[in-house]
GROMACS .gro file of C-alpha atoms in nm:
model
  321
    1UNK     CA    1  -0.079  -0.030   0.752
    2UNK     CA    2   0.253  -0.229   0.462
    3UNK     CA    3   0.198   0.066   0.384
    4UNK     CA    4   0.282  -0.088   0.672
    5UNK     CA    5   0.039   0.133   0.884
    6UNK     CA    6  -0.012   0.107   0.557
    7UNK     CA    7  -0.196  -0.147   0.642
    8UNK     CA    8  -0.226  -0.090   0.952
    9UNK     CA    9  -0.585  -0.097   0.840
   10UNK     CA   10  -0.794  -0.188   1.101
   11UNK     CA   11  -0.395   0.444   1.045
   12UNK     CA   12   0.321   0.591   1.274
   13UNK     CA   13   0.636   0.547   1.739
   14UNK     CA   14   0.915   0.631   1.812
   15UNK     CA   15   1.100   0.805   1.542
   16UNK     CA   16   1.450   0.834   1.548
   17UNK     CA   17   1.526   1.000   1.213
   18UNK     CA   18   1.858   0.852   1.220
   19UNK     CA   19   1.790   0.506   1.287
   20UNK     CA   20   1.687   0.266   1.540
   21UNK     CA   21   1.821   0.069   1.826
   22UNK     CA   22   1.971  -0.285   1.782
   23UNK     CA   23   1.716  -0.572   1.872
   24UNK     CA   24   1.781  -0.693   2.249
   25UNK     CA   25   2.038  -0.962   2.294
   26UNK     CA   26   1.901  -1.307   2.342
   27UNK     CA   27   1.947  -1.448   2.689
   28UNK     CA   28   1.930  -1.767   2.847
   29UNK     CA   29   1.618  -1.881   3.079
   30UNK     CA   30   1.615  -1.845   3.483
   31UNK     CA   31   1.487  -2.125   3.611
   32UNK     CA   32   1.555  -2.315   3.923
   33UNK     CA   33   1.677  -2.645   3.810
   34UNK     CA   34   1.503  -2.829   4.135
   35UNK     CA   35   1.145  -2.770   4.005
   36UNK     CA   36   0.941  -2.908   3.685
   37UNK     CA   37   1.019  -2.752   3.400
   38UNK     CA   38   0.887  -2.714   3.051
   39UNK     CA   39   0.967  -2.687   2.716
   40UNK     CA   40   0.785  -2.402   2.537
   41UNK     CA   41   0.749  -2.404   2.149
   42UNK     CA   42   0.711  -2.015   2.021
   43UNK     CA   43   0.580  -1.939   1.663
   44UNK     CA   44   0.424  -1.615   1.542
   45UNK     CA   45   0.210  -1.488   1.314
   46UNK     CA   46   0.046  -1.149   1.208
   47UNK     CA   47  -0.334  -1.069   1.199
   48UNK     CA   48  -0.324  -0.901   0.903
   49UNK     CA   49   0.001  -0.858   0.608
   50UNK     CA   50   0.365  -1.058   0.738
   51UNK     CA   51   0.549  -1.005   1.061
   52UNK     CA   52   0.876  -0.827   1.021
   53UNK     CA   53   1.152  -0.995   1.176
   54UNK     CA   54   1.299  -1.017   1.420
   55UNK     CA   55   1.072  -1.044   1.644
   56UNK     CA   56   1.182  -1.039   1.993
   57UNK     CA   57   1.019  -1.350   2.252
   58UNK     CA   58   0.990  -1.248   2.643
   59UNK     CA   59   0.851  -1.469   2.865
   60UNK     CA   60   0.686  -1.338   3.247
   61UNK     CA   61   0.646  -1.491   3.529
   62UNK     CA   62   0.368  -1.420   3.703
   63UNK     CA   63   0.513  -1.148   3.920
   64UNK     CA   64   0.544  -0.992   3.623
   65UNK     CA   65   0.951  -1.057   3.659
   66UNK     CA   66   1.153  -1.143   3.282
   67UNK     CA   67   1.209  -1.509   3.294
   68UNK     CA   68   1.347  -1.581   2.958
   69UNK     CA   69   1.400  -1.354   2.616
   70UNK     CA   70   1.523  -1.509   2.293
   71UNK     CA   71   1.504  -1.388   1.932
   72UNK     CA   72   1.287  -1.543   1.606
   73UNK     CA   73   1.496  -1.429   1.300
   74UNK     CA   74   1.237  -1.542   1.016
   75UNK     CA   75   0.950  -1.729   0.939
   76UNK     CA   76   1.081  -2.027   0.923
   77UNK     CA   77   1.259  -2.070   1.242
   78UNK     CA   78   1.052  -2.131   1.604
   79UNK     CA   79   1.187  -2.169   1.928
   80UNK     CA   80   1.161  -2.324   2.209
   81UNK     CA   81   1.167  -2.199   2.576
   82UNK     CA   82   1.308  -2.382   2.907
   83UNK     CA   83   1.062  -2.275   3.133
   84UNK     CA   84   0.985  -2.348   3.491
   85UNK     CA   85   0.617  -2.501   3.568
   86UNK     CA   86   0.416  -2.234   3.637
   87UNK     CA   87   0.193  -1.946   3.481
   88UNK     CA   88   0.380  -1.688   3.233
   89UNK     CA   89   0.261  -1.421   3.026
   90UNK     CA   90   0.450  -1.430   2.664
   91UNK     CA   91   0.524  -1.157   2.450
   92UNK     CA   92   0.639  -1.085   2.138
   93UNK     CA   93   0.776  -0.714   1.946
   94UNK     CA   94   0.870  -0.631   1.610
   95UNK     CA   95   0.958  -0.324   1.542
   96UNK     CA   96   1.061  -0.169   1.875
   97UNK     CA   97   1.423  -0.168   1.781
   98UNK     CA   98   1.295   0.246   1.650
   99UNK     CA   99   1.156   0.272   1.991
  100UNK     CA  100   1.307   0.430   2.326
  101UNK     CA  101   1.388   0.082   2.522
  102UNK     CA  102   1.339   0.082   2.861
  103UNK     CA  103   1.602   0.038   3.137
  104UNK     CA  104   1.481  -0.287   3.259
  105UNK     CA  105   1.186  -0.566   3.100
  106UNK     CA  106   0.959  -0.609   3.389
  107UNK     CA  107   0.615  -0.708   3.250
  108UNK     CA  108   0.387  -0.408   3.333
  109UNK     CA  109   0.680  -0.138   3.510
  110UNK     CA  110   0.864  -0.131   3.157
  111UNK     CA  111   0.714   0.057   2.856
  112UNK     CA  112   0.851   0.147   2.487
  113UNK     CA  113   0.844   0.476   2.446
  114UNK     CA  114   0.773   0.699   2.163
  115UNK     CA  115   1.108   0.931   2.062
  116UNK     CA  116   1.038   1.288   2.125
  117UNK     CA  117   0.916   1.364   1.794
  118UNK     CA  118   0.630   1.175   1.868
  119UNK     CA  119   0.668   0.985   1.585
  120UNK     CA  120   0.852   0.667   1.461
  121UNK     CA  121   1.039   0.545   1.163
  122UNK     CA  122   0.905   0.176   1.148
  123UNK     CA  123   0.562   0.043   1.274
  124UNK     CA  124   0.552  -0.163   1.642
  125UNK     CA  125   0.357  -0.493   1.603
  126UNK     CA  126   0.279  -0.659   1.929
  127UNK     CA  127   0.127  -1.009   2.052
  128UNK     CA  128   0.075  -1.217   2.339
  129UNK     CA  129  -0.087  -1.479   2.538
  130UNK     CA  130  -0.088  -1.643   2.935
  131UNK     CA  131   0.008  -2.010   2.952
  132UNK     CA  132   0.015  -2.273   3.176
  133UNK     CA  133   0.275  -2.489   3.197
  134UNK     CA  134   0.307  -2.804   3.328
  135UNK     CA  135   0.516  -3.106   3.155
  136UNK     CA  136   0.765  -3.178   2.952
  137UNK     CA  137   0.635  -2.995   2.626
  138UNK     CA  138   0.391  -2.695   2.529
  139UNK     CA  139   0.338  -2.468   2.222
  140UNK     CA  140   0.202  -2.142   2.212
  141UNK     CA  141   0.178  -1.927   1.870
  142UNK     CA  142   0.135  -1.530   1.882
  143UNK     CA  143  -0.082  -1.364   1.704
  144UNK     CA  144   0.079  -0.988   1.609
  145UNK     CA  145  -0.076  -0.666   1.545
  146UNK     CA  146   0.004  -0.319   1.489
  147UNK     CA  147  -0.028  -0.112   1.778
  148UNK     CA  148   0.054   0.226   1.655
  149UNK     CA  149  -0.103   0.419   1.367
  150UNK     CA  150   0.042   0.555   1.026
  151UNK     CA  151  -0.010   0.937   0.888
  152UNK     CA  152   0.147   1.046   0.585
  153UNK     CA  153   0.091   1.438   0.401
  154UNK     CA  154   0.123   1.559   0.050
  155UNK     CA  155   0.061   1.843  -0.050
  156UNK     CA  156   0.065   2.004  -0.395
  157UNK     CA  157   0.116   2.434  -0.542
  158UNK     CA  158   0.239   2.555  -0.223
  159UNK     CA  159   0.389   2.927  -0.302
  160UNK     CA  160   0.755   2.885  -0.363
  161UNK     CA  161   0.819   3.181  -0.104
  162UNK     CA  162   0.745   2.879   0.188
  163UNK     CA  163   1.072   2.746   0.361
  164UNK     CA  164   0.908   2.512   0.586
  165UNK     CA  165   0.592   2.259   0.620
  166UNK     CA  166   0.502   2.068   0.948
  167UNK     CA  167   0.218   1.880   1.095
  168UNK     CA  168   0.159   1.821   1.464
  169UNK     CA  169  -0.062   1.599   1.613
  170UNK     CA  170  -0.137   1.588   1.976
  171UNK     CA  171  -0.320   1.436   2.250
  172UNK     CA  172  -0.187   1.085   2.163
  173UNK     CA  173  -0.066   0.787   2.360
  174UNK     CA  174   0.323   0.796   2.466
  175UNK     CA  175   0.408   0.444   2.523
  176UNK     CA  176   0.291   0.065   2.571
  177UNK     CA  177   0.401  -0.180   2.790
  178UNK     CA  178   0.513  -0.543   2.819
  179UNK     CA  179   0.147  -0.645   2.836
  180UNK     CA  180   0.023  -0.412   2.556
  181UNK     CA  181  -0.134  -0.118   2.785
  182UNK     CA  182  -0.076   0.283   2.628
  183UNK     CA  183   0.055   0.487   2.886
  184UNK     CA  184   0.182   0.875   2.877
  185UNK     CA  185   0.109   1.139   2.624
  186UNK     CA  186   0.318   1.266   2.333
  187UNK     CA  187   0.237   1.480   2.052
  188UNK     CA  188   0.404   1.407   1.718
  189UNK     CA  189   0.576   1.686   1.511
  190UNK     CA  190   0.569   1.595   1.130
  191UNK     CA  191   0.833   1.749   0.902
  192UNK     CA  192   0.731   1.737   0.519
  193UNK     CA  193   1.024   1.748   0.223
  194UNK     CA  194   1.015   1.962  -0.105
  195UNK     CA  195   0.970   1.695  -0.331
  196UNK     CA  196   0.962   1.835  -0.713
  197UNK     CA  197   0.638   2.036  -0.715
  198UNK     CA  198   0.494   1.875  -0.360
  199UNK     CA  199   0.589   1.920  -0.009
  200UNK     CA  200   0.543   1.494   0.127
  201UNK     CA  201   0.598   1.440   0.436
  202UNK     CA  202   0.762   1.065   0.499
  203UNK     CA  203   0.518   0.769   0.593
  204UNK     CA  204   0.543   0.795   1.011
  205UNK     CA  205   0.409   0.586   1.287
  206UNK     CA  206   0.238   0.715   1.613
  207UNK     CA  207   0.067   0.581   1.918
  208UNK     CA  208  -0.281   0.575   1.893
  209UNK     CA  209  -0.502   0.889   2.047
  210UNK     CA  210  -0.625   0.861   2.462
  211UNK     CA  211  -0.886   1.065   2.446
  212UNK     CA  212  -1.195   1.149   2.247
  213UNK     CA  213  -1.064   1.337   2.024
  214UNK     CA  214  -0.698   1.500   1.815
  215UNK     CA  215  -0.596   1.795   1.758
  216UNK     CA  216  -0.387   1.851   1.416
  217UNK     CA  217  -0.191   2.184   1.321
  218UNK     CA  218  -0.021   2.243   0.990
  219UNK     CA  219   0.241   2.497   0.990
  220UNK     CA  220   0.396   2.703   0.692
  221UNK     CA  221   0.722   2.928   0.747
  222UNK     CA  222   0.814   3.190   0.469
  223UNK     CA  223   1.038   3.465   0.493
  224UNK     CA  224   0.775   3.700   0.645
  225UNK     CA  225   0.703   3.474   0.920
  226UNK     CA  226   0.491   3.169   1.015
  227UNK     CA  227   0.115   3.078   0.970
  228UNK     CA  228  -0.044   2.826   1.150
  229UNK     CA  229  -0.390   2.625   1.118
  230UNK     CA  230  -0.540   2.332   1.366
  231UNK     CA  231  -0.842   2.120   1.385
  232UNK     CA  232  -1.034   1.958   1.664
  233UNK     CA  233  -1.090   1.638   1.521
  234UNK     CA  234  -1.351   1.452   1.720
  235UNK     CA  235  -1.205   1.144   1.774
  236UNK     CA  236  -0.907   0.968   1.862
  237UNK     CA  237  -0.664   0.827   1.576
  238UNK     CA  238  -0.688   0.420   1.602
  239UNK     CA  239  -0.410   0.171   1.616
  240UNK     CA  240  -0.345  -0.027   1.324
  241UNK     CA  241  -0.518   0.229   1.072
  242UNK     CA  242  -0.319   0.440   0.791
  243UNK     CA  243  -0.406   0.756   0.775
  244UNK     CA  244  -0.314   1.028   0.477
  245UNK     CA  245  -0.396   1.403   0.444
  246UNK     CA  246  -0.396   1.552   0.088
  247UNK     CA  247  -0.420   1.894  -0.012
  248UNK     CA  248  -0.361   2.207  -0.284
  249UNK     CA  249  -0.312   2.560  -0.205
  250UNK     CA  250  -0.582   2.791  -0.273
  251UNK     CA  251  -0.529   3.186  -0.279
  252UNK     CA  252  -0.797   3.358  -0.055
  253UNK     CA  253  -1.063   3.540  -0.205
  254UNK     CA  254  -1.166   3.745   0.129
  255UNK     CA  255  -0.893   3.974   0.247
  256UNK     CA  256  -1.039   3.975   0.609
  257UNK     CA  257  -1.015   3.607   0.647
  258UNK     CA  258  -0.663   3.502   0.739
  259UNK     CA  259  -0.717   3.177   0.532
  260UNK     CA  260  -0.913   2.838   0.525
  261UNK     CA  261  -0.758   2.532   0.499
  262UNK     CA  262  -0.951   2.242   0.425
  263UNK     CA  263  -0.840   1.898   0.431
  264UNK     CA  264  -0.963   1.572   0.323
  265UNK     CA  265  -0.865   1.306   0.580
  266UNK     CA  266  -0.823   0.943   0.428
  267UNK     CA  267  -0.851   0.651   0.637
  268UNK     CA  268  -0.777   0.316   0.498
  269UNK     CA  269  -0.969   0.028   0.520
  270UNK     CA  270  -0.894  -0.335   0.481
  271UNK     CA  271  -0.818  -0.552   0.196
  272UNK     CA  272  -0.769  -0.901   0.166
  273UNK     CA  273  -0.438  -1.019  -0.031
  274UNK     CA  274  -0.111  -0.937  -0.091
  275UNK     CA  275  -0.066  -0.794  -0.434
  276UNK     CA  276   0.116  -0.481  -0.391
  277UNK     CA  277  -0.029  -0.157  -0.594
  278UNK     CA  278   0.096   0.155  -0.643
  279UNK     CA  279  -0.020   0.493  -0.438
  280UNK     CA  280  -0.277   0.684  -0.554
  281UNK     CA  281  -0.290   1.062  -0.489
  282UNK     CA  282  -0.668   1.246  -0.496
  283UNK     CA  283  -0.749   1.593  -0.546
  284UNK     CA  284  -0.972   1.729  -0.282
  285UNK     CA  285  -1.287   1.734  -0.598
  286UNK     CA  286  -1.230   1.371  -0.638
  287UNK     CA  287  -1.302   1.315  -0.275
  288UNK     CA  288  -1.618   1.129  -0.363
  289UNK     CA  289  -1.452   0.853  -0.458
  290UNK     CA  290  -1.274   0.545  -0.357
  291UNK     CA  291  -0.898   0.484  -0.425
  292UNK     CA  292  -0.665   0.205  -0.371
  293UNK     CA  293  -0.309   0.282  -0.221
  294UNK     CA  294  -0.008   0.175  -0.083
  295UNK     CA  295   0.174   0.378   0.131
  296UNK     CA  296   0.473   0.158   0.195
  297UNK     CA  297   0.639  -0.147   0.122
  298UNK     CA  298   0.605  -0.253   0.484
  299UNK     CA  299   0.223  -0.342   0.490
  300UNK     CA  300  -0.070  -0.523   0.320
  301UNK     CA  301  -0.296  -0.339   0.065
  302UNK     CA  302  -0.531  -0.119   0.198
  303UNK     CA  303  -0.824   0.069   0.036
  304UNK     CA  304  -0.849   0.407   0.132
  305UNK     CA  305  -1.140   0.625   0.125
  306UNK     CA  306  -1.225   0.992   0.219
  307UNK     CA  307  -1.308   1.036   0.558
  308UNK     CA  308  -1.337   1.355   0.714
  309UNK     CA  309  -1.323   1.719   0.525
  310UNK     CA  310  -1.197   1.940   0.847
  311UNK     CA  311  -1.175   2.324   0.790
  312UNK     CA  312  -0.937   2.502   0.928
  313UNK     CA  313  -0.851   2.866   0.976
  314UNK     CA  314  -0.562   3.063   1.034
  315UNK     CA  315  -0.337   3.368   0.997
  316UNK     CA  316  -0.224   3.350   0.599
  317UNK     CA  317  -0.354   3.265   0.265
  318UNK     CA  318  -0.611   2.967   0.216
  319UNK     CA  319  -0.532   2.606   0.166
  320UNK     CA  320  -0.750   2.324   0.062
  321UNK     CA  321  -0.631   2.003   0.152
   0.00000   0.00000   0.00000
């Protein structure tokens, strides 16, 4: 979503809130210098928004063994691949540098992982494509996409008495391997800031849902305690979309009710270009209408629209979101 999930339009993995890991180091091809071999011309490019580089090249044989990995450092550069003849599946990451690497790189045993937060600092974009080679030259250019989604939270006159704000989200994906297949489960915990009169939460990246539907809790702590309120969302939260939840507190008027909350889910859709725009915040009443944001410098534009109003009750006062 540039908003990175921000775009992710067509809205988030593996957060490590004090950095990420150092891109792989390049290494040179294994091929058997008795046989045919090729040379293989990488480029990339993203779907939707730019690539962030590096971007990481790994070529497969077809026993799914690593045959060759080397490193694009910008848009401008390409490179080129000494290959044996034979069939290879070729992949290419950005991103996964804030994801848990695995031990080895073997094309469908090996999976990124999400960090145990669930959540991730940067967005994963992944691409790929089988090739035959045979010759002295081939090309092959990768077309990228996000594979995890983005979920950011604001949240505006929360009583001053509250120490602590955090969103989970669960039933979600927990990995992806070489070839781009979701594996596990994870479930992301969200921690949101005091920021001047708002508790935000910081734009994070997640692995898409695996079932038909997610479950979100939001959690206050205040001195008395801790209140808690979930929704069964039915349906899974999609790669490559940005999703935001905005809210305001709202005192309960019926003392036997623990509390409501009710929050308006945006999901951001698509938008063509590159001009960068500020973000937008909504009030639940404005909910009718459409707003153009930007929820990080990472990603395209994306128009973002109300999607879901999901009630939710719990043990405290009421909150609209």
């Amino acid at each position: 979503m540039k908003n990175t999930l921000s775009q992710l339009t067509p809205l988030a993995a593996l957060l490590m809130l004090t950095g990420c890991f150092a891109p792989m180091a390049d290494s040179e091809a294994l091929i058997d210098p008795t046989e045919g071999t090729t040379s293989l011309k990488v480029t990339t490019r993203a779907a939707m928004g730019e690539v962030a580089y590096p971007v990481e090249i790994l070529a497969y044989d077809i026993s799914g063994e690593l045959k060759a990995r080397q490193t694009i450092e910008n848009a401008d550069q390409s490179i080129k691949l000494q290959l044996n003849d034979g069939q290879y599946h070729i992949t290419a990451l950005s991103g996964q540098g804030c994801y848990e690497a695995p031990s080895s790189y073997n094309l469908k045993s090996s999976a990124l992982g999400i960090p145990s937060a669930g959540t991730a600092s940067e967005p994963l974009l992944m691409g790929g494509a089988d090739v035959s080679l045979s010759g002295a030259s081939a090309s092959v250019s990768l077309v990228m996409t996000y594979r995890v989604a983005s979920l950011g939270i604001t949240l505006a006159e929360v009583p001053a008495d509250v120490t602590s704000v955090t969103v989970g989200v669960s039933q979600q994906y927990g990995a992806i391997d070489m070839a781009g297949a979701y594996q596990g489960t994870s479930t992301a915990s969200i921690s949101c800031h005091r920021s001047g009169a708002l508790w935000r939460s910081d734009i994070v990246y997640l692995m898409p849902g695996m079932g038909a539907s997610t479950t979100l809790t939001l959690t206050l702590v205040n001195p008395q305690g801790q209140v808690s309120y979930s929704y069964e969302l039915s349906e899974p939260l999609e790669a490559a979309v940005p999703y935001r939840m905005e809210g305001t507190y709202v005192e309960s008027s019926a003392p036997y009710i623990a509390g409501v909350l009710t929050v308006v889910l945006f999901k951001s859709e698509s938008k063509a270009g590159r001009a960068k725009v500020p973000s937008t915040s909504i009030s639940a009443a404005e909910a009718t209408t459409m707003v153009v944001a930007a929820a990080s410098s990472r990603c395209p534009p994306y128009k973002a629209r109300p999607y879901r109003r999901l009630v939710m009750r719990g043990m405290g006062t009421s909150w609209r979101l």
